XYZ file of C-alpha atoms in Angstrom:
624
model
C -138.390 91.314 31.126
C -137.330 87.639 31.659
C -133.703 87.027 32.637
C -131.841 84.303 30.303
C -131.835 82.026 33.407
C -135.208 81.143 33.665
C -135.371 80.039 30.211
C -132.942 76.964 31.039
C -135.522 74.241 30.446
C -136.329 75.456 27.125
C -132.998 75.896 26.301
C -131.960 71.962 26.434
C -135.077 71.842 24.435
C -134.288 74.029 21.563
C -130.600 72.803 21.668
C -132.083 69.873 20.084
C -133.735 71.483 17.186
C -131.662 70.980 13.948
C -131.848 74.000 12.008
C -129.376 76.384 12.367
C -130.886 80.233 13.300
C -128.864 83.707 13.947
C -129.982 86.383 15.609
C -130.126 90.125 14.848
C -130.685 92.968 16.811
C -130.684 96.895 17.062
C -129.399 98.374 20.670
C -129.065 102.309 21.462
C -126.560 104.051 22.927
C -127.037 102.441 26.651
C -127.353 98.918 25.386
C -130.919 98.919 25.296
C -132.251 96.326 22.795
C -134.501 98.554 20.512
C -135.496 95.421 17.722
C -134.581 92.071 17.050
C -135.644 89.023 14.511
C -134.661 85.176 13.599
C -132.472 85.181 11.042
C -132.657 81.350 9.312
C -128.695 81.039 8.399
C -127.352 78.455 5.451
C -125.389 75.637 6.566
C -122.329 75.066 5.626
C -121.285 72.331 3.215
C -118.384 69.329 2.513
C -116.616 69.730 -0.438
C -115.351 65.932 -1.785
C -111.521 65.951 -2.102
C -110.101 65.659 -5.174
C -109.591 62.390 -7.180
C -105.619 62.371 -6.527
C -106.954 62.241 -2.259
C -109.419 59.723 -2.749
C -108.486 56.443 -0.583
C -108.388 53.987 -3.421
C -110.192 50.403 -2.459
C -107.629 47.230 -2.611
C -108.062 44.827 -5.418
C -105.773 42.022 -6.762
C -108.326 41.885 -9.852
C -109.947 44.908 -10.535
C -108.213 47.947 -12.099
C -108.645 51.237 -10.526
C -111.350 53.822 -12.367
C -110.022 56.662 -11.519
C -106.783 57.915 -9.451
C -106.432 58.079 -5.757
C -104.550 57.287 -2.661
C -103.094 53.640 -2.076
C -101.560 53.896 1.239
C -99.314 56.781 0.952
C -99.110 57.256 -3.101
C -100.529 58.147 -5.531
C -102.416 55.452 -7.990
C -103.752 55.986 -11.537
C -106.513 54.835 -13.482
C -106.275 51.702 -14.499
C -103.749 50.169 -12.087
C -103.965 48.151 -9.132
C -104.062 48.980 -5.057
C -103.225 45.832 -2.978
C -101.057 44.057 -0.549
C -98.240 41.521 -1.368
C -97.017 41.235 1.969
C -98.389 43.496 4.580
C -99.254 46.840 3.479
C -100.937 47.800 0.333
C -99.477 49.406 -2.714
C -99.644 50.364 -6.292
C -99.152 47.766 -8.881
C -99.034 47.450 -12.308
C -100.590 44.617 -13.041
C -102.993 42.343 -11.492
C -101.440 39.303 -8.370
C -99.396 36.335 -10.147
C -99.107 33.146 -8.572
C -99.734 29.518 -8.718
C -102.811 29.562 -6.786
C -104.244 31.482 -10.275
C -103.951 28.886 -12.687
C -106.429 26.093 -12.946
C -105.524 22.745 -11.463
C -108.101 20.106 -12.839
C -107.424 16.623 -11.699
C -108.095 13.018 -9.785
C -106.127 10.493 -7.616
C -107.696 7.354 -6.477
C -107.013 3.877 -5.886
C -107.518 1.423 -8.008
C -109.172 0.380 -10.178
C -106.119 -2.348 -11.085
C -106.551 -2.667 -14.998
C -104.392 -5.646 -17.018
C -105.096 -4.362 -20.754
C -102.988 -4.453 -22.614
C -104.427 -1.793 -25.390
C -106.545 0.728 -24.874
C -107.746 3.402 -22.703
C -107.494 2.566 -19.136
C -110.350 2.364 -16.515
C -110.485 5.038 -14.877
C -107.670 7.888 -15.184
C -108.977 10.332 -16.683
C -109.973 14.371 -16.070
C -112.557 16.462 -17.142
C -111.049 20.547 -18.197
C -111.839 23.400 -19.312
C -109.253 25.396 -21.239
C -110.113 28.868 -21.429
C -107.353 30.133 -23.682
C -106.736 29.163 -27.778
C -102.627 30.233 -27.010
C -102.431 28.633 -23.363
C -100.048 25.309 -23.110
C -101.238 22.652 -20.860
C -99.082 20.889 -18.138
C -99.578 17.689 -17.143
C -98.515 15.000 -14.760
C -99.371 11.503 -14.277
C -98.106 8.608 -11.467
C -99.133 5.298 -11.122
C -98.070 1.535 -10.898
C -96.879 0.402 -13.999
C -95.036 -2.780 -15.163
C -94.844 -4.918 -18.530
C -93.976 -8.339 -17.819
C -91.050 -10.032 -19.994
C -92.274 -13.526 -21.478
C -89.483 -11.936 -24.197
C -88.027 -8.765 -24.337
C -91.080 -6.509 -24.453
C -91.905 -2.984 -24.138
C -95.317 -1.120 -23.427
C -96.243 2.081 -23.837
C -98.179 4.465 -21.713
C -99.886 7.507 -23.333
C -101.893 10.841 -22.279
C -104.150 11.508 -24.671
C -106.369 14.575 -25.125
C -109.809 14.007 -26.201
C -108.730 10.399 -26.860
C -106.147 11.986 -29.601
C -102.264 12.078 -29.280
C -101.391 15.949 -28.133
C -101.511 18.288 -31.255
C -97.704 19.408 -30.418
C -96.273 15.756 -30.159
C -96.952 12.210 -28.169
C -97.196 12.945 -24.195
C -95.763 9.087 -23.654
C -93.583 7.002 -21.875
C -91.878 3.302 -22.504
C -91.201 0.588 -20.399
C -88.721 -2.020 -21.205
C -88.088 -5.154 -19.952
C -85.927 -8.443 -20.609
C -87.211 -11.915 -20.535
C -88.446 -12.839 -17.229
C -88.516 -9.372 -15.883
C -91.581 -8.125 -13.863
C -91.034 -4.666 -12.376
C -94.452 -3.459 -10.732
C -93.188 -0.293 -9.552
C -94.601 3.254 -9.158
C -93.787 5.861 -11.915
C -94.433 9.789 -12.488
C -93.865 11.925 -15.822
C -95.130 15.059 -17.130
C -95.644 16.524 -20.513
C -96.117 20.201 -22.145
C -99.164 20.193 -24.688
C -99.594 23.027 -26.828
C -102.390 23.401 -29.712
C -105.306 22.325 -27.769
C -108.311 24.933 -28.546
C -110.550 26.362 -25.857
C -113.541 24.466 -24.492
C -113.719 21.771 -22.500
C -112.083 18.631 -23.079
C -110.591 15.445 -21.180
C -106.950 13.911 -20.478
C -107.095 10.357 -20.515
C -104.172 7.548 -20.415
C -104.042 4.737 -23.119
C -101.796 1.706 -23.239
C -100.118 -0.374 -25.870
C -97.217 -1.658 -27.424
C -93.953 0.680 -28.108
C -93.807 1.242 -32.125
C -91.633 -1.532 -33.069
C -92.336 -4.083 -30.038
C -94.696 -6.861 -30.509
C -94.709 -8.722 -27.200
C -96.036 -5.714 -24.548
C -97.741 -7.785 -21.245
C -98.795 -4.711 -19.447
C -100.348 -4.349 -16.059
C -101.433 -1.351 -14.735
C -101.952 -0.240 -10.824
C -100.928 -3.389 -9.251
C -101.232 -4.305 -5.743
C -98.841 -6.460 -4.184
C -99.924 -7.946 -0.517
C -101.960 -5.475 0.360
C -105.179 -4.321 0.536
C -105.623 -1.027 -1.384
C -105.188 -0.892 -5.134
C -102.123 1.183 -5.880
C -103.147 5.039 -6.118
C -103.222 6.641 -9.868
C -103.282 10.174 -10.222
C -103.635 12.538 -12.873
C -103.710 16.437 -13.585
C -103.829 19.135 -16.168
C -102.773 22.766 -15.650
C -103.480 25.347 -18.513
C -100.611 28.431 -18.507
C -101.688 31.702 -20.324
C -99.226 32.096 -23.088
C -97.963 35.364 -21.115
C -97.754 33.973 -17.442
C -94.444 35.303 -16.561
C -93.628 32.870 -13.783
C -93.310 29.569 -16.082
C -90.945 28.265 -18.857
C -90.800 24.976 -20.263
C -88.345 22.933 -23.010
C -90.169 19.664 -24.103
C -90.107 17.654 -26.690
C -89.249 14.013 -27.884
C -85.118 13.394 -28.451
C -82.644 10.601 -27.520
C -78.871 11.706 -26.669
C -76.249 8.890 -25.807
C -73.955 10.439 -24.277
C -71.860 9.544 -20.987
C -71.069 13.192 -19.629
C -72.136 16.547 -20.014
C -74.910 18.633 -21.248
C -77.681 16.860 -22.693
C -79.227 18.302 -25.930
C -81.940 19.602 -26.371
C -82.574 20.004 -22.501
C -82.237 23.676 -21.995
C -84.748 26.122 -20.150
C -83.872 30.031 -20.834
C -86.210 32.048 -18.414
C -85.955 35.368 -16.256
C -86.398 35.717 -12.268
C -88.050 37.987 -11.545
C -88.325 39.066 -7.898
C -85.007 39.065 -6.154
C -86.752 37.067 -3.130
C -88.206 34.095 -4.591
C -88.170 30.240 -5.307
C -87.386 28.272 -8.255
C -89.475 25.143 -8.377
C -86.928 22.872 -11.114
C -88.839 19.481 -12.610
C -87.940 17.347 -15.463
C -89.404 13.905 -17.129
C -87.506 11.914 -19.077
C -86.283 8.372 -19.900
C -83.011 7.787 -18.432
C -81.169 4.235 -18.543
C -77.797 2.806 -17.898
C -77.063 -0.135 -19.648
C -73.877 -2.475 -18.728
C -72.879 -6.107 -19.746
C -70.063 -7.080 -16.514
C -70.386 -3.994 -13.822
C -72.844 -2.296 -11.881
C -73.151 1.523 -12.361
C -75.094 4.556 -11.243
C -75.605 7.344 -13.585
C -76.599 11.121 -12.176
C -78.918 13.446 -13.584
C -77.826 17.040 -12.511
C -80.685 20.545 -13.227
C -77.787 22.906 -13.776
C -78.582 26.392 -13.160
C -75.845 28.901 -15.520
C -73.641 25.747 -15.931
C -73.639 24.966 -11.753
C -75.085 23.764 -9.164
C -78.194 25.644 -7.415
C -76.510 28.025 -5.140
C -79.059 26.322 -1.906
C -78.052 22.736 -2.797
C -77.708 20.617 -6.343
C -80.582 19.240 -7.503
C -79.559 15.709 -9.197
C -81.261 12.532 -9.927
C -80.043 8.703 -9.783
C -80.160 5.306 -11.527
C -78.487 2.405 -10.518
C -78.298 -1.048 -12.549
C -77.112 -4.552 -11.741
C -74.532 -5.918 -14.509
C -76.773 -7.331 -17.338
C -79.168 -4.593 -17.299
C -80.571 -1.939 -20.170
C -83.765 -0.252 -18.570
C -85.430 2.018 -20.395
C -88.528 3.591 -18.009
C -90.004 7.269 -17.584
C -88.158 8.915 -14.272
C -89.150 12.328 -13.228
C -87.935 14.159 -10.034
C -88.296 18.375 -8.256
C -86.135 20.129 -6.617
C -86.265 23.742 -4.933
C -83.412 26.397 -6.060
C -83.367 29.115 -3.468
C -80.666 32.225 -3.036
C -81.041 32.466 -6.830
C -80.707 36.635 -7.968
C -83.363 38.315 -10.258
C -82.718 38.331 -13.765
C -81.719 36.271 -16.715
C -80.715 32.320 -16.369
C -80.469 29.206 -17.939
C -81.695 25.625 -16.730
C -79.907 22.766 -18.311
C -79.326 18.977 -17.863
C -75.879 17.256 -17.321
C -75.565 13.526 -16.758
C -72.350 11.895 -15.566
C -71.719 8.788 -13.571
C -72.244 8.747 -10.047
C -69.333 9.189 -7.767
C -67.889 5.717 -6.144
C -68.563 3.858 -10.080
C -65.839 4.185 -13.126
C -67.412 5.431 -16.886
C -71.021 3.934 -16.645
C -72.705 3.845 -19.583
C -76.080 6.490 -19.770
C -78.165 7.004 -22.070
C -80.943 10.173 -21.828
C -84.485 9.685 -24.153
C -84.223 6.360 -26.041
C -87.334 6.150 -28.222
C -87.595 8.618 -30.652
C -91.150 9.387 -29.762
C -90.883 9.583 -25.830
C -91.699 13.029 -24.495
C -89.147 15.124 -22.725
C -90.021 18.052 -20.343
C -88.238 20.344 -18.583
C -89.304 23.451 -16.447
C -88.305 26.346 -14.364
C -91.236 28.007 -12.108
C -90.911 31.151 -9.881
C -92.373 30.722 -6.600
C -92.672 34.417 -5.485
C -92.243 34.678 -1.472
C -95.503 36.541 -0.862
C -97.106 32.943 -2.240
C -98.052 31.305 0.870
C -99.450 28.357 -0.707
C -96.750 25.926 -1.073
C -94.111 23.797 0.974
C -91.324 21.814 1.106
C -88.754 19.563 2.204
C -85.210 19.096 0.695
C -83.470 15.799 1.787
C -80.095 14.751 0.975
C -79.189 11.848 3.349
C -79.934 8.316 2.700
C -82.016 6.357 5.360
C -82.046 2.427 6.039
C -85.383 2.364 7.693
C -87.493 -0.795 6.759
C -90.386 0.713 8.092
C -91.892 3.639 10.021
C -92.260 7.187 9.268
C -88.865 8.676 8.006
C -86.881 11.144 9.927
C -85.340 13.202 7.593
C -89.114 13.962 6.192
C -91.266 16.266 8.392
C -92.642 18.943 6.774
C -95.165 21.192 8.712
C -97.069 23.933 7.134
C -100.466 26.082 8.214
C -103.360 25.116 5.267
C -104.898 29.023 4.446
C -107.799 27.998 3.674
C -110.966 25.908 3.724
C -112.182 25.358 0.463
C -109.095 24.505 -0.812
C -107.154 20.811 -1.839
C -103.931 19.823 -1.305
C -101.436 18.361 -3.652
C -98.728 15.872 -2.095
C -96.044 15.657 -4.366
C -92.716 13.255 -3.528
C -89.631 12.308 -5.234
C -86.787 10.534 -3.931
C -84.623 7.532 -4.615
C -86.423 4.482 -3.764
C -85.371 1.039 -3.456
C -86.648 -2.632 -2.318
C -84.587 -5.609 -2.060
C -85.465 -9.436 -0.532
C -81.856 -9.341 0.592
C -80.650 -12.350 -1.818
C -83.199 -14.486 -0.364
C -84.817 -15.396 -3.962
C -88.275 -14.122 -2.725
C -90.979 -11.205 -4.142
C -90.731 -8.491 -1.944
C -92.193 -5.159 -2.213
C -91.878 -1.454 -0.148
C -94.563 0.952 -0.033
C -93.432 4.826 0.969
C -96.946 6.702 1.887
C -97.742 10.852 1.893
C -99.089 11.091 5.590
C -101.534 14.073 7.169
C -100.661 14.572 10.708
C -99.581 10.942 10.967
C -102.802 9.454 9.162
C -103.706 8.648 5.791
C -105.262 11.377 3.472
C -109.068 11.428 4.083
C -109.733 11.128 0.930
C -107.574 8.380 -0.570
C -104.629 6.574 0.079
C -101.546 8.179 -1.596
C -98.460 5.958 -1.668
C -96.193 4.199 -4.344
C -95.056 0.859 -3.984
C -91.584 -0.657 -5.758
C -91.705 -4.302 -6.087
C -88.808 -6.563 -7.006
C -89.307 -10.359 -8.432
C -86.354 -12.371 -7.763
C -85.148 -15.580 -8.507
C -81.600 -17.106 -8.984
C -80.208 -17.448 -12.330
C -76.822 -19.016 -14.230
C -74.952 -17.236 -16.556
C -72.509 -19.654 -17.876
C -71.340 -20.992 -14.199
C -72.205 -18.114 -12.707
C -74.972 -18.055 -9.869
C -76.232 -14.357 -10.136
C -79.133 -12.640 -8.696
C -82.086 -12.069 -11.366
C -81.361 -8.341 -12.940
C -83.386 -5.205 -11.732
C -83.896 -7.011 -8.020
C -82.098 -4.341 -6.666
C -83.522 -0.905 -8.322
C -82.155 2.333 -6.399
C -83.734 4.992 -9.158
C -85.291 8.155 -9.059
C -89.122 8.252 -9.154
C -92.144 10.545 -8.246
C -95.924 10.126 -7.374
C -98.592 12.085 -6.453
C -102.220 12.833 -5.182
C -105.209 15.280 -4.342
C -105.588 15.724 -0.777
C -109.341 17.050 0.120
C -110.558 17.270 3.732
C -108.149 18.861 5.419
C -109.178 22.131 7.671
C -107.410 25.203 7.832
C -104.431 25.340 9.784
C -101.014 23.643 10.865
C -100.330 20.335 9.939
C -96.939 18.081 9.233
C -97.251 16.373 6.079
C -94.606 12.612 6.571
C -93.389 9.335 4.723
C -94.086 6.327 5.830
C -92.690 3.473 4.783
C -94.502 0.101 5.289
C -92.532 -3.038 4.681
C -95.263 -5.159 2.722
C -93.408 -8.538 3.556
C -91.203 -9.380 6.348
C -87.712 -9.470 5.124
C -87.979 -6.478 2.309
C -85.396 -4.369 2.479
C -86.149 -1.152 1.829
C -83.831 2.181 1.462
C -84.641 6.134 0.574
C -82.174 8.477 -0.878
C -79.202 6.192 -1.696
C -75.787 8.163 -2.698
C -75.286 11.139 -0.196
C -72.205 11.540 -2.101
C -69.888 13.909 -2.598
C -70.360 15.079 1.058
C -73.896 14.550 1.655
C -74.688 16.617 -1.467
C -75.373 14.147 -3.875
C -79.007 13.307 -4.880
C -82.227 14.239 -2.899
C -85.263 13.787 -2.202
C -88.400 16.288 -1.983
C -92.152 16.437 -0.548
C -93.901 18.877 -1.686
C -97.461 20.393 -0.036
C -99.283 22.431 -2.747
C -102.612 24.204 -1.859
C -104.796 24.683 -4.753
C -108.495 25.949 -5.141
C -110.822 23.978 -7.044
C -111.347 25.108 -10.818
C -114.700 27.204 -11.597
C -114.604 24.614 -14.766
C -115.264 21.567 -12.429
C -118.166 22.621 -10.511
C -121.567 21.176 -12.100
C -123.655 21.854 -9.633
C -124.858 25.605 -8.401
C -124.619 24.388 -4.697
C -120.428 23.622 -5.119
C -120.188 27.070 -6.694
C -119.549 29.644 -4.488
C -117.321 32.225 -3.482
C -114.161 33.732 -2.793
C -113.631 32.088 -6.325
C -116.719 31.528 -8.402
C -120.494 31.840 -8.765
C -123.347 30.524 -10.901
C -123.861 32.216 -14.251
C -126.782 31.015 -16.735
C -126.199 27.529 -15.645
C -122.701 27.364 -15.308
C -120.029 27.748 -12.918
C -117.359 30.355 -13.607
C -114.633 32.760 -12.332
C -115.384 35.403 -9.715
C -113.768 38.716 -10.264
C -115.349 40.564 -7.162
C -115.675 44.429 -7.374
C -113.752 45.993 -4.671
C -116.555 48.355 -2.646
C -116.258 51.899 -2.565
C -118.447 55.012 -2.477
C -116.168 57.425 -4.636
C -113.803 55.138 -6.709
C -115.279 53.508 -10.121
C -114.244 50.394 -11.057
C -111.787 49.868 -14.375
C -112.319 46.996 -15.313
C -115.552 44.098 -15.324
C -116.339 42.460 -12.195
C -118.729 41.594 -9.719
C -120.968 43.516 -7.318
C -122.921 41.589 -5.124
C -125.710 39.712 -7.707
C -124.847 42.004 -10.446
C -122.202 42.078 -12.836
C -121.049 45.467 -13.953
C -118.854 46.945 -16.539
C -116.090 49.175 -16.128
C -116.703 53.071 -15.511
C -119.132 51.978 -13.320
C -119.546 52.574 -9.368
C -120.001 49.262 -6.904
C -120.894 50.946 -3.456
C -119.490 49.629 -0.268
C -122.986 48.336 0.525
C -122.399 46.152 -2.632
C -124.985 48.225 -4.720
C -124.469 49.582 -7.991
C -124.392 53.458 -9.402
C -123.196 55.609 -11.857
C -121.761 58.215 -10.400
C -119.996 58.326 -6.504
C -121.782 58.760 -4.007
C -121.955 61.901 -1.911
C -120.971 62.900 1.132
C -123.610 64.080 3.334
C -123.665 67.800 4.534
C -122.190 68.964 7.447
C -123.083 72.352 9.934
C -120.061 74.442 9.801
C -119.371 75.521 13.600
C -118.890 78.954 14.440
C -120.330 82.357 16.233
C -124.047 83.179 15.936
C -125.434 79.490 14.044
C -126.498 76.236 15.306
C -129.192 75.010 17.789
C -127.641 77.129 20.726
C -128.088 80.569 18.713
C -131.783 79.785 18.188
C -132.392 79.497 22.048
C -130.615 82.571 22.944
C -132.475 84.609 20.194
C -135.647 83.191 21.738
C -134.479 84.314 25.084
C -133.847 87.524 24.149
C -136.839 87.832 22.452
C -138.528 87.613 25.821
């Protein structure tokens, strides 16, 4: 009989055979093998755990089919498994942020248009609203002026569809006196409810105020220089229940001096204990006064104070002789606000250092009003900025007090450049036009795409009043404005976003910020770096559409809800699995395939005495 030894080469051979054998045999008393026989054995198998041990797969989107594990707890059907911060866990809802709602819009520069009536060249967006109960937001800045051959006043319109906004006018006046020429740069925003799903287009129309008849408009001037001023122009729909928005619009006039102004009240609820409150408001704000020069002060009041981070306030300063009625708008940033219920109002008063200046807040009856409050949760890495509440004298250069650096997440993605601040330009009593242009800078260069700036532009000449040499009215016009513009072409990464101010013609003198007061809390100014993805809605071609956000569907580009992968987990909710879309209930495997059922786990040998590859060659040796 063969001893076991001698079999070793056979052994590594049959250690490779995959079916599991046992052996059994019959010895007598002495140990003597008297029979023996292969014995095939069954192979142990893995049971799948059950659905409470599943790991679930992390979606923002998708709703969980079944229960599982997020991270360390338990998840059930129909809720969600992903990561605010850093580590993943059970939500209730799907990821809310800004980065969700669609941003249509355009900035460019030029073309200069000097209608008078109509719809302007140019200035105008393209949407898709995807919601009959959604509102609309929407912001436009350009260089506007209305030139005074008598008093005159022009209005400037955002029209839907060519039609006034179903909910009321989305407008804004400009009035001047005789001989008055103010090209200057000018934001506002409106709220537009009622406008039905489908796609549709803001545009911006010009004409005479109701009750006006001399209205010598001019829109996106250029004054010594070589661009055409930039225009710019978007549209944000907000689903009736996003809970990160509130708004208080509408079209009111309130003459009062000091306090609350009516009508201009925001009731909403914070949230998360952690986050930002984005404040803006658009209105037409004026002081008027016959013998004195006077500032009044805009102030968003948060429960009857100032924002616990800093106040958030707004200027306008006349020359005696002056009544000007124009669209301001301005942002601010409340941080260290608590969770829970508050209340965003407006107070005007005068503006430390001047005596009982005479305001007025909304002047023509049909001039739109808007004011909103916007959570900024903290997980929302897509937006920046800079708070500034000390003046600055510079006449030119890029402005210390504004350097704003941020990291861009991602490639595919635009930026909006946002800026408000007090801005002024004065030819120093010299009797000459002078103009200042303050410009939204990349890493020290202009945007790639366009040019993004806003000029303010005085026209001065002496005057008499009686025997009294003055200087013409407006020539010296420290007031809050805004502008904007669509950044594209900018890589992923850290950048500094800057002003720069460029003194158009030698002897301009320009300032930014004007009263720091009282103790360098006074007004401010902010830049603001907003990262957006493109809307599905503005892709016409199948080559622009393309993930993380959209694909191609029967000839048209629209959202991407991506299936999360996973071989035991159904999906709750519609989405997409690699070229197929699939319904809820259904399975999308990690190899991006679909099934109706999980997958299963393949079988495992179950170790132990007398099975495997090593039992077969010792029963064949001791067969020998």
């Amino acid at each position: 009989m063969a001893r076991a030894g001698s079999m070793c080469p056979l052994c590594g051979l049959l250690l490779c055979l995959p079916v599991a054998f046992g052996a059994e045999v019959v010895v007598d008393a002495e140990g003597t093998i008297r029979d023996r026989q292969l014995v095939r054995r069954k192979s142990a198998t893995f049971s799948a755990p059950e659905g409470k041990e599943l790991k679930c797969p992390e979606s923002d989107k998708v709703p969980l089919g079944e229960g599982c594990m997020c991270e360390d707890a338990s998840c059930e059907k129909g809720k969600f498994c992903y990561a605010l911060d850093s580590k993943a866990e059970c939500q209730d809802k799907t990821r809310e942020d800004p980065s969700l709602l669609d941003l249509y819009g355009a900035t460019a520069n030029g073309p200069h248009d000097t209608k008078d009536k109509g719809q302007l060249n140019g200035r105008r967006v393209k949407f898709f609203k995807k919601s009959e109960k959604s509102g609309l937001r929407i912001y436009y800045s350009d260089n506007q002026r209305v030139y005074g051959h008598t008093t005159a006043s022009g209005r400037w319109e955002i029209k839907i569809d060519g039609k006034s906004c179903p909910s009321g006018q989305l407008s804004k006046d400009v009035y001047v006196y005789k001989g008055q020429n103010p090209h200057r740069v000018r934001g506002f925003g409106g709220f537009c409810s009622g406008v039905g799903k489908g796609a549709h287009e803001v545009s911006v129309h010009v004409g005479p105020t109701p009750g006006y008849s001399s209205y010598d408009c001019d829109t996106g001037y250029k004054s010594f220089y070589s661009k055409e001023h930039t225009w710019h122009v978007e549209v944000q729909e907000v689903p009736e229940d996003y809970p990160f928005y509130a708004q208080a619009s509408g079209a009111s006039g309130d003459g009062r001096d000091t306090g609350p102004i009516d009508k201009r009240v925001v009731n909403f609820k914070k949230r998360l204990a952690d986050s930002r409150v984005r404040l803006f408001y658009s209105d037409s704000l004026r002081v008027a006064e016959s013998k004195k020069s006077c500032g009044c002060r805009w102030h968003l009041r948060i429960d009857g104070k100032a924002c616990p981070s800093g106040p958030i306030m707004g200027d306008v300063y006349i020359r005696k002789g002056e009544n000007n009625h124009r669209p301001r708008s301005f942002i601010g940033y409340c941080e260290d606000l608590s969770e829970g219920s508050h209340k965003v109002d407006v107070e005007v008063s005068t503006v430390p250092g001047y005596t009982t200046c005479n305001c007025y807040t909304g002047w023509h009856p049909t001039g739109h009003f808007v004011l909103e409050a916007e959570e900024i949760p903290k997980h929302y890495k897509m937006v920046h900025h800079i708070t500034n509440y000390l003046g600055d004298g510079a006449d030119k250069g890029y402005l210390s007090k504004y350097k704003l650096s941020f990291t861009k997440q991602h490639k595919d993605t635009r930026l909006r450049l946002f800026y408000s601040d007090n801005l002024k330009t004065n030819s120093q009593g010299s009797g000459n036009n002078c103009a200042c242009q303050w410009e939204i800078h990349i890493d020290q260069k202009v945007c790639p795409s366009v040019e993004i700036f806003g000029q303010v532009y005085t026209h001065l000449k002496d005057l008499k009043i009686g025997s009294t040499k003055i200087y013409f009215p407006d020539g010296s016009p420290e007031r809050i404005r805004s502008f904007a513009g669509f950044c594209d072409g900018i890589e992923p990464g850290d950048h500094t976003a800057q002003i720069y101010l460029r003194q158009i013609k030698s002897g301009c003198d320009c300032y930014t910020t004007w009263k720091n007061s009282p103790s360098g809390k006074g007004a401010s100014g902010t830049l603001e770096v907003h990262e957006f993805w493109r809307p599905c809605g503005e892709m016409t071609k199948e080559a622009d559409c393309a993930a993380p956000k959209c694909y191609w569907k029967d000839g048209t580009c629209v959202d991407l809800v991506e299936c999360p992968g996973s071989d035991k987990v159904a999906v709750g909710g519609a989405c997409r699995c690699g070229k197929e879309d699939v319904a809820a209930g259904k399975y999308c495997y990690a190899d991006m395939t679909v099934g109706d059922a999980a997958k299963e786990d393949p079988k495992e040998e179950k170790s132990g005495s007398y099975s495997g590859s090593i039992w077969l060659a010792l029963s064949f040796m001791m067969l020998q």
